[in-house]
Amino acid sequence: GFWTATLNRRMGLGFKLSVSGNEFFLGRLFDDGLAADFLRDSCPKKPFVACRYLTTLPRTPEQFLFWNPLLHDMDGHGNEINELVRGTLATYPLRFVGSSIKETLRQLTTFRTGEEVRDLALNAPNSNAAVIQRIFPRDFRAFSNSRLIRGQFVRLVDTAATIDTAVFWLSTVACLVLAWTKRVDRLNQFFYSAIAFLVINAAICATLAGVYDRYQSRVAWILPLCLTSYLCCLLRERKYANS
């Protein structure tokens, strides 16, 4: 957290852990309907800027962050984003907890790799293109005509995603068996800590931003690492037993 805040300060964004504040969090609250319900109940009492959009409120984080004009309008009106977040949580605490648990469980099993490559093939917004056009203008045509941008890597990443998913679940099952049989008891704490970390990562990401493949795929390699460690210890013990 300290390093992130320091990097933001060096970029001229201030010593902040999250430059965007609660924008992603509010997008997640729109995603499960809590923010929309809060606005419908509160608008007759308090004229939020968001009240102008009651009939066209965003229903997904992407709509709120990128496509709906609501976020742009709220940016110029003080701390309305923070007010909506606090008001929604205070009004629906139990619904929020229940939703967070459900989203955490979804995030634990949502880690299909290759999301960015598939998005480019579907003509999703490509912020890298604008950067390359500005900084490397001579390379922009080659970039635009590359196999990546033309979607020719989709089949490859789909195959890789299938392999990645299979490796993850097979590693999980194998680690559970080894932990239960206590074949390498000293590694069990490492395995249990890895499980706890994956749950914590899923809980934080799903609760504060939403469920996305990239959040869990970034850390899913930890369980195959656990299995590799188990196997190395077993092979080492077998070597010593035969010597």
Tab-separated table of C-alpha atoms in Angstrom, residues 14 18 26 40 48-49 57 62 68 80 84 90 98 105-106 112 119 145 152 158 183 185 192 195 207 216 232 240:
chain	number	residue	atom	x	y	z
A	14	GLY	CA	-1.107	12.697	-4.611
A	18	SER	CA	-6.533	4.690	-4.739
A	26	LEU	CA	-19.887	2.452	-6.370
A	40	ARG	CA	-34.924	5.476	-5.546
A	48	PHE	CA	-28.450	14.022	-5.680
A	49	VAL	CA	-27.045	14.623	-9.159
A	57	LEU	CA	-29.013	4.164	-14.023
A	62	GLU	CA	-18.456	-0.972	-16.916
A	68	ASN	CA	-22.899	6.267	-18.642
A	80	GLU	CA	-21.448	12.692	-3.952
A	84	LEU	CA	-23.816	7.382	-2.135
A	90	ALA	CA	-25.768	2.221	5.989
A	98	GLY	CA	-24.845	-11.324	1.699
A	105	LEU	CA	-17.543	-17.391	-3.951
A	106	ARG	CA	-18.014	-16.454	-7.611
A	112	ARG	CA	-10.190	-17.876	-17.066
A	119	ASP	CA	-11.703	-8.365	-25.468
A	145	ASN	CA	-2.409	-4.920	-38.292
A	152	GLN	CA	-5.819	-14.429	-34.518
A	158	ASP	CA	-8.757	-20.349	-25.323
A	183	ARG	CA	2.480	-37.170	3.603
A	185	ASP	CA	3.050	-32.427	7.067
A	192	TYR	CA	-3.546	-23.617	4.112
A	195	ILE	CA	-6.005	-21.092	0.404
A	207	THR	CA	-16.459	-6.728	-2.667
A	216	GLN	CA	-8.118	-14.328	-9.568
A	232	CYS	CA	9.673	-31.935	-4.612
A	240	TYR	CA	17.025	-40.177	0.954
